[in-house]
Short mmCIF file of C-alpha atoms and ligand atoms in Angstrom, two decimals:
data_model
loop_
_atom_site.label_atom_id
_atom_site.label_comp_id
_atom_site.label_asym_id
_atom_site.label_seq_id
_atom_site.Cartn_x
_atom_site.Cartn_y
_atom_site.Cartn_z
CA MET K 1 -20.75 -19.99 -3.95
CA ARG K 2 -24.46 -20.60 -4.68
CA SER K 3 -25.64 -19.47 -8.09
CA ILE K 4 -28.93 -18.22 -9.47
CA ALA K 5 -30.19 -19.98 -12.58
CA GLY K 6 -26.61 -21.29 -13.07
CA TRP K 7 -25.05 -17.78 -12.96
CA PRO K 8 -22.70 -16.81 -10.11
CA ARG K 9 -24.47 -14.51 -7.64
CA GLN K 10 -21.92 -11.70 -8.15
CA PHE K 11 -22.53 -11.74 -11.88
CA MET K 12 -26.27 -11.47 -11.35
CA ALA K 13 -25.79 -8.57 -8.93
CA ALA K 14 -23.57 -6.76 -11.41
CA PHE K 15 -26.04 -7.47 -14.24
CA PHE K 16 -28.96 -5.95 -12.34
CA CYS K 17 -26.86 -2.92 -11.33
CA VAL K 18 -26.04 -2.25 -14.96
CA LEU K 19 -29.65 -2.83 -15.96
CA LEU K 20 -31.02 -0.49 -13.28
CA SER K 21 -28.41 2.17 -13.99
CA GLY K 22 -29.34 1.96 -17.64
CA VAL K 23 -32.99 2.47 -16.76
CA ALA K 24 -32.06 5.29 -14.37
CA LEU K 25 -29.95 6.93 -17.07
CA ALA K 26 -32.80 6.61 -19.58
CA GLN K 27 -35.16 8.00 -16.96
CA GLY K 28 -32.68 10.86 -16.33
CA LYS K 29 -32.71 11.81 -20.02
CA PRO K 30 -35.53 13.78 -21.63
CA ASN K 31 -37.91 12.01 -24.02
CA VAL K 32 -37.85 13.80 -27.38
CA VAL K 33 -39.97 12.87 -30.38
CA VAL K 34 -38.70 13.79 -33.86
CA LEU K 35 -41.54 14.43 -36.33
CA ALA K 36 -40.13 14.33 -39.86
CA THR K 37 -41.80 16.15 -42.74
CA GLY K 38 -39.11 16.08 -45.48
CA GLY K 39 -37.01 18.93 -46.89
CA THR K 40 -33.28 19.23 -47.52
CA ILE K 41 -32.43 17.90 -44.08
CA ALA K 42 -33.77 14.63 -45.51
CA GLY K 43 -32.30 15.33 -48.93
CA ALA K 44 -29.69 13.46 -50.97
CA GLY K 45 -27.38 14.62 -53.76
CA ALA K 46 -25.36 12.63 -56.30
CA ASP K 47 -21.96 13.85 -55.14
CA VAL K 48 -20.27 15.42 -52.08
CA THR K 49 -19.77 18.55 -54.15
CA ASN K 50 -23.56 18.93 -54.64
CA SER K 51 -24.34 21.35 -51.82
CA ALA K 52 -27.25 22.91 -53.75
CA THR K 53 -28.20 20.32 -56.39
CA TYR K 54 -30.05 17.41 -54.76
CA GLN K 55 -33.44 15.87 -54.18
CA ALA K 56 -35.25 16.93 -51.00
CA ALA K 57 -37.35 14.57 -48.88
CA LYS K 58 -35.55 11.27 -49.50
CA VAL K 59 -34.04 10.07 -46.17
CA PRO K 60 -36.47 8.54 -43.64
CA VAL K 61 -36.58 9.76 -40.04
CA ASP K 62 -35.10 6.60 -38.52
CA LYS K 63 -32.04 6.98 -40.78
CA LEU K 64 -31.70 10.66 -39.80
CA ILE K 65 -31.71 9.67 -36.12
CA ALA K 66 -29.40 6.66 -36.61
CA GLY K 67 -26.96 8.94 -38.44
CA ILE K 68 -26.25 10.76 -35.15
CA PRO K 69 -25.42 8.12 -32.50
CA GLN K 70 -24.54 10.93 -30.03
CA LEU K 71 -28.26 11.71 -29.75
CA THR K 72 -28.61 8.80 -27.33
CA ASP K 73 -26.23 10.62 -24.94
CA ILE K 74 -28.56 13.61 -24.60
CA ALA K 75 -32.10 12.24 -24.92
CA ASN K 76 -34.33 9.23 -25.42
CA VAL K 77 -35.23 9.90 -29.07
CA ARG K 78 -37.83 8.29 -31.26
CA GLY K 79 -39.05 9.32 -34.70
CA GLU K 80 -42.30 9.53 -36.66
CA GLN K 81 -42.54 10.17 -40.40
CA VAL K 82 -45.48 12.58 -40.67
CA PHE K 83 -44.84 13.59 -44.30
CA GLN K 84 -41.96 13.22 -46.76
CA VAL K 85 -42.23 16.33 -48.96
CA ALA K 86 -40.39 19.47 -49.94
CA SER K 87 -41.93 22.15 -47.74
CA GLU K 88 -43.02 24.42 -50.61
CA SER K 89 -45.57 21.69 -51.32
CA LEU K 90 -47.17 21.73 -47.86
CA LYS K 91 -50.86 22.72 -47.74
CA ASN K 92 -53.09 24.07 -44.95
CA GLU K 93 -54.34 20.52 -44.41
CA ASN K 94 -50.76 19.42 -43.70
CA LEU K 95 -50.37 22.19 -41.12
CA LEU K 96 -53.51 20.95 -39.36
CA THR K 97 -52.34 17.32 -39.42
CA LEU K 98 -48.93 18.27 -38.02
CA GLY K 99 -50.46 20.59 -35.42
CA HIS K 100 -52.87 17.94 -34.16
CA ARG K 101 -50.01 15.41 -33.85
CA VAL K 102 -47.81 17.89 -31.95
CA SER K 103 -50.68 18.77 -29.62
CA ASP K 104 -51.53 15.12 -28.92
CA LEU K 105 -47.92 14.17 -28.22
CA LEU K 106 -47.26 17.11 -25.89
CA LYS K 107 -50.24 16.12 -23.76
CA ARG K 108 -48.40 12.89 -22.90
CA ASP K 109 -46.32 12.74 -19.69
CA ASP K 110 -43.69 10.63 -21.46
CA VAL K 111 -42.96 13.35 -24.04
CA ASP K 112 -40.73 16.23 -22.86
CA GLY K 113 -40.15 17.99 -26.18
CA ILE K 114 -40.66 17.78 -29.92
CA VAL K 115 -38.35 18.35 -32.87
CA ILE K 116 -39.83 18.84 -36.34
CA THR K 117 -37.48 18.27 -39.27
CA HIS K 118 -38.71 20.44 -42.12
CA GLY K 119 -37.82 22.02 -45.45
CA THR K 120 -36.32 25.49 -45.23
CA ASP K 121 -38.69 27.13 -47.73
CA THR K 122 -41.69 27.29 -45.41
CA THR K 123 -40.09 26.68 -42.02
CA GLU K 124 -41.06 30.25 -41.06
CA GLU K 125 -44.73 29.52 -41.85
CA THR K 126 -45.02 26.19 -40.07
CA ALA K 127 -43.10 27.44 -37.02
CA TYR K 128 -45.33 30.52 -36.78
CA PHE K 129 -48.48 28.44 -37.22
CA LEU K 130 -47.52 26.10 -34.36
CA ASN K 131 -46.52 29.12 -32.25
CA LEU K 132 -50.10 30.39 -32.64
CA VAL K 133 -52.11 27.23 -32.01
CA ILE K 134 -50.28 24.75 -29.72
CA HIS K 135 -51.28 25.10 -26.06
CA SER K 136 -48.17 23.77 -24.33
CA ASP K 137 -45.06 25.22 -22.67
CA LYS K 138 -42.96 22.19 -23.63
CA PRO K 139 -40.24 22.92 -26.21
CA ILE K 140 -41.21 22.63 -29.88
CA VAL K 141 -38.19 23.02 -32.16
CA VAL K 142 -38.34 23.24 -35.94
CA VAL K 143 -35.06 22.33 -37.64
CA ALA K 144 -33.96 22.33 -41.25
CA SER K 145 -30.77 22.41 -43.26
CA MET K 146 -29.47 24.30 -46.25
CA ARG K 147 -27.34 21.41 -47.55
CA PRO K 148 -28.23 17.72 -47.96
CA GLY K 149 -26.51 15.20 -45.71
CA THR K 150 -24.57 13.85 -48.72
CA ALA K 151 -22.69 17.15 -49.24
CA MET K 152 -19.36 18.33 -47.86
CA SER K 153 -19.91 20.50 -44.75
CA ALA K 154 -23.52 19.42 -44.57
CA ASP K 155 -25.30 21.40 -41.81
CA GLY K 156 -28.20 19.04 -41.08
CA MET K 157 -26.45 16.71 -38.65
CA LEU K 158 -25.33 19.41 -36.23
CA ASN K 159 -28.62 21.30 -36.67
CA LEU K 160 -30.56 18.17 -35.69
CA TYR K 161 -28.23 17.40 -32.75
CA ASN K 162 -28.66 21.00 -31.54
CA ALA K 163 -32.42 20.86 -32.05
CA VAL K 164 -32.72 17.74 -29.88
CA SER K 165 -30.49 19.40 -27.25
CA VAL K 166 -32.77 22.45 -27.16
CA ALA K 167 -35.98 20.37 -27.20
CA GLY K 168 -34.76 18.30 -24.25
CA ASN K 169 -33.66 21.31 -22.20
CA ARG K 170 -36.09 22.55 -19.52
CA GLU K 171 -34.69 26.09 -20.00
CA SER K 172 -36.32 26.04 -23.47
CA ARG K 173 -39.82 25.79 -21.97
CA GLY K 174 -42.31 28.64 -22.32
CA ARG K 175 -40.36 30.47 -25.03
CA GLY K 176 -42.72 29.68 -27.90
CA VAL K 177 -41.88 27.62 -30.95
CA LEU K 178 -38.16 27.75 -31.69
CA VAL K 179 -36.18 27.40 -34.93
CA VAL K 180 -32.68 26.00 -34.45
CA MET K 181 -30.18 26.35 -37.30
CA ASN K 182 -26.58 27.42 -37.71
CA ASP K 183 -25.98 27.43 -33.91
CA GLU K 184 -28.73 30.04 -33.44
CA ILE K 185 -32.06 29.73 -31.60
CA ASN K 186 -34.66 31.94 -33.26
CA SER K 187 -38.31 32.53 -32.48
CA GLY K 188 -40.70 30.79 -34.86
CA ARG K 189 -42.68 34.04 -34.76
CA ASP K 190 -39.86 36.33 -35.94
CA VAL K 191 -37.52 34.19 -38.04
CA ALA K 192 -37.54 34.15 -41.84
CA LYS K 193 -35.40 32.63 -44.56
CA THR K 194 -33.46 35.69 -45.76
CA ILE K 195 -30.82 34.03 -47.95
CA ASN K 196 -31.73 31.26 -50.37
CA ILE K 197 -28.47 29.30 -50.63
CA ARG K 198 -26.18 29.68 -47.55
CA PRO K 199 -26.18 27.93 -44.12
CA ASP K 200 -26.67 31.31 -42.35
CA ALA K 201 -30.01 31.73 -44.13
CA PHE K 202 -32.36 32.24 -41.18
CA LYS K 203 -32.54 35.63 -39.48
CA SER K 204 -35.00 37.45 -37.21
CA PRO K 205 -35.41 41.21 -37.77
CA TRP K 206 -35.51 41.65 -33.98
CA GLY K 207 -32.56 39.29 -33.30
CA ASP K 208 -32.32 35.67 -32.24
CA LEU K 209 -33.40 34.47 -28.79
CA GLY K 210 -30.16 32.66 -28.03
CA MET K 211 -27.49 30.23 -29.18
CA ILE K 212 -26.75 26.54 -28.82
CA VAL K 213 -23.11 25.51 -28.68
CA GLU K 214 -21.92 21.95 -28.03
CA GLY K 215 -25.29 21.00 -26.60
CA LYS K 216 -25.50 23.96 -24.19
CA THR K 217 -28.06 26.77 -24.60
CA TYR K 218 -27.27 30.46 -24.08
CA TRP K 219 -30.35 32.71 -23.86
CA PHE K 220 -30.39 36.49 -24.50
CA ARG K 221 -34.06 37.50 -24.86
CA ARG K 222 -37.67 36.29 -24.83
CA LEU K 223 -40.48 36.74 -27.37
CA ASP K 224 -42.79 39.63 -26.41
CA LYS K 225 -45.77 38.57 -28.52
CA ARG K 226 -48.55 36.15 -27.39
CA HIS K 227 -47.83 32.53 -28.22
CA THR K 228 -48.58 28.86 -27.39
CA SER K 229 -50.15 28.70 -23.91
CA THR K 230 -51.06 32.41 -23.94
CA SER K 231 -52.70 32.21 -27.39
CA GLU K 232 -56.45 32.49 -27.92
CA PHE K 233 -56.16 30.08 -30.85
CA ASP K 234 -56.29 26.36 -30.12
CA ILE K 235 -55.44 23.64 -32.68
CA ASP K 236 -57.88 21.31 -30.90
CA LYS K 237 -60.73 23.67 -31.88
CA ILE K 238 -59.60 24.47 -35.44
CA LYS K 239 -61.18 22.14 -38.01
CA SER K 240 -60.22 24.05 -41.18
CA LEU K 241 -58.21 27.06 -42.25
CA PRO K 242 -59.98 29.70 -44.42
CA LEU K 243 -58.42 30.52 -47.80
CA VAL K 244 -56.08 33.52 -47.68
CA GLU K 245 -54.02 34.52 -50.73
CA ILE K 246 -51.02 36.83 -51.22
CA ALA K 247 -50.86 39.34 -54.10
CA TYR K 248 -47.33 40.60 -54.78
CA ALA K 249 -47.35 44.24 -55.85
CA SER K 250 -44.65 46.16 -57.71
CA GLY K 251 -44.74 49.10 -60.12
CA ASN K 252 -47.23 48.64 -62.99
CA VAL K 253 -49.34 46.32 -60.78
CA SER K 254 -52.77 45.34 -62.16
CA ASP K 255 -55.91 44.17 -60.35
CA THR K 256 -55.92 40.76 -62.07
CA ALA K 257 -54.56 38.69 -59.19
CA TYR K 258 -56.77 40.41 -56.60
CA ARG K 259 -59.94 39.80 -58.64
CA ALA K 260 -58.92 36.20 -59.32
CA PHE K 261 -58.39 35.56 -55.59
CA ALA K 262 -61.78 37.06 -54.84
CA GLN K 263 -63.33 34.89 -57.53
CA GLU K 264 -61.82 31.71 -56.00
CA GLY K 265 -63.33 32.59 -52.61
CA ALA K 266 -60.42 34.03 -50.63
CA LYS K 267 -61.62 35.35 -47.26
CA ALA K 268 -58.65 37.73 -47.08
CA ILE K 269 -56.04 39.03 -49.50
CA ILE K 270 -52.57 39.88 -48.22
CA HIS K 271 -51.39 42.87 -50.25
CA ALA K 272 -47.59 42.36 -50.37
CA GLY K 273 -46.77 45.95 -51.20
CA PRO K 274 -43.52 47.85 -51.75
CA GLY K 275 -42.31 50.21 -49.03
CA ASN K 276 -44.77 50.66 -46.19
CA GLY K 277 -47.26 48.25 -47.77
CA SER K 278 -47.99 50.93 -50.38
CA VAL K 279 -51.02 50.60 -52.67
CA SER K 280 -50.97 51.86 -56.27
CA GLY K 281 -53.57 54.60 -56.90
CA SER K 282 -55.19 52.42 -59.57
CA LEU K 283 -55.57 49.57 -57.06
CA VAL K 284 -57.22 51.52 -54.22
CA PRO K 285 -60.76 51.45 -55.69
CA VAL K 286 -60.42 47.74 -56.49
CA LEU K 287 -59.43 46.92 -52.89
CA GLN K 288 -62.29 49.09 -51.64
CA GLU K 289 -64.69 47.16 -53.90
CA LEU K 290 -63.39 43.79 -52.65
CA ARG K 291 -63.60 44.99 -49.02
CA ALA K 292 -67.22 45.99 -49.64
CA LYS K 293 -67.82 42.39 -50.77
CA GLY K 294 -66.63 41.17 -47.34
CA ILE K 295 -63.05 40.24 -48.21
CA GLN K 296 -60.50 41.37 -45.63
CA ILE K 297 -57.68 43.50 -47.08
CA ILE K 298 -54.40 43.20 -45.15
CA ARG K 299 -51.53 45.49 -46.08
CA SER K 300 -48.06 43.96 -45.62
CA SER K 301 -44.68 44.81 -47.10
CA HIS K 302 -42.26 42.78 -49.17
CA VAL K 303 -39.47 44.92 -47.74
CA ASN K 304 -37.81 42.55 -45.28
CA GLY K 305 -35.40 42.91 -42.38
CA GLY K 306 -37.02 45.15 -39.80
CA GLY K 307 -39.58 47.95 -39.59
CA PHE K 308 -43.35 47.55 -39.90
CA VAL K 309 -46.37 48.72 -41.90
CA LEU K 310 -47.78 51.75 -40.09
CA ARG K 311 -51.57 52.05 -39.91
CA ASN K 312 -53.11 55.22 -41.44
CA ALA K 313 -49.69 56.44 -42.68
CA GLU K 314 -49.83 56.59 -46.51
CA GLN K 315 -53.22 54.86 -46.66
CA PRO K 316 -56.36 55.80 -44.61
CA ASP K 317 -56.82 52.28 -43.24
CA ASP K 318 -59.52 53.39 -40.77
CA LYS K 319 -61.54 54.92 -43.63
CA TYR K 320 -61.13 51.89 -45.93
CA ASP K 321 -61.54 49.38 -43.04
CA TRP K 322 -58.26 47.68 -43.98
CA VAL K 323 -55.89 45.80 -41.64
CA VAL K 324 -52.11 46.28 -41.47
CA ALA K 325 -49.80 43.29 -40.96
CA HIS K 326 -47.47 45.32 -38.69
CA ASP K 327 -43.97 43.71 -38.87
CA LEU K 328 -45.07 40.36 -40.34
CA ASN K 329 -43.82 39.49 -43.82
CA PRO K 330 -46.52 38.51 -46.35
CA GLN K 331 -46.17 34.75 -45.82
CA LYS K 332 -46.42 35.10 -42.04
CA ALA K 333 -49.33 37.51 -42.43
CA ARG K 334 -51.09 34.78 -44.43
CA ILE K 335 -50.59 32.30 -41.58
CA LEU K 336 -51.91 34.67 -38.92
CA ALA K 337 -54.84 35.75 -41.10
CA THR K 338 -55.99 32.19 -41.82
CA VAL K 339 -55.74 31.24 -38.13
CA ALA K 340 -57.46 34.47 -36.98
CA LEU K 341 -60.27 34.09 -39.55
CA SER K 342 -61.04 30.68 -38.07
CA LEU K 343 -62.15 32.69 -35.00
CA THR K 344 -63.39 36.10 -36.24
CA ASN K 345 -64.13 38.12 -39.40
CA ASP K 346 -64.28 41.44 -37.58
CA SER K 347 -61.60 43.78 -39.02
CA LYS K 348 -61.06 45.61 -35.72
CA GLU K 349 -60.53 42.27 -33.96
CA LEU K 350 -58.18 41.22 -36.77
CA GLN K 351 -56.16 44.39 -36.27
CA ARG K 352 -55.89 43.70 -32.53
CA ILE K 353 -54.69 40.18 -33.34
CA PHE K 354 -52.07 41.44 -35.78
CA MET K 355 -50.70 43.74 -33.09
CA GLN K 356 -50.62 41.05 -30.35
CA TYR K 357 -49.24 37.93 -32.16
N1 LIG I 401 -37.31 22.82 -51.26
C1 LIG I 401 -36.76 23.06 -49.97
C2 LIG I 401 -37.80 22.70 -48.90
O1 LIG I 401 -38.20 21.55 -48.81
C3 LIG I 401 -35.54 22.29 -49.67
C4 LIG I 401 -34.98 22.76 -48.35
O2 LIG I 401 -34.22 23.74 -48.37
O3 LIG I 401 -35.33 22.20 -47.30
O4 LIG I 401 -38.19 23.60 -48.18
#
């Protein structure tokens, strides 16, 4: 039997079949890029019993991916280390860097979806930011974990596997930025960290969008607000994010923080008030004074878990020319305000934006 380059013809035929089927299989699988930023999902503790005592942002992205060999069954995965930090340390500049990278990658035909591994502390901010500024219908999934990979019952491995499953699934397209944790698929717009030390930490006041179980997605609702391709904000046109600060108000609140924020050049102050974004009587004239100086005043509430700040209810927002953050918590209100102020400083336009996004 004649051979080719010394190898029996049958062997060569079998070799090329395997090679081509491998290529076909790779071509059949979605191409997912994992952008790593740090956090607990990349954390490491000293002992398996350390589920809450550990160092965040230690494990590199390639090790995270290699730690889950089953990923190769569901997608062609490659990783990029964008940052390696605990997410409470992220700055506006980091959001812009990450957003530009996501936007550039999603323009490529050989990228079908993106997973961002992230710290839990500001997942809700980053996910909302990307939901506002990335013009693509391809899946963008932010994933985190409440326990480091070194701990018993660590949640990061399954969270990351689920995130890649969702990011590679065409059914995930056009739903806005998603946050996948604890088998749930939440909207990056709605979700917040509501518990600071348990795996079921992330909740949306209006409910999750769906679930992911053993690599299969189950959808129950869609996000009603404008996002991604329907957004008027575009990361490719945003060069910087104006300074917006949050002042937390309780009983006995003083005007010190508000005046300090104005002094440092904040373009807007998020008033994180009790109840319906309530403003202490002693603070009203101060906020009116700051508004008169051109600083936007945005009333939000530090009461979480559903409901929204109602315009002109306990405060005459029309009269004072203030904006209400609607259902957004203070940290999400900051994200929307800084993105919106990159486009307009008109308070009526800002109010429209807070009602639509
Ligand atoms: N400090 C937290 C963060 O990086 C750790 C975590 O929970 O991811 O957000």
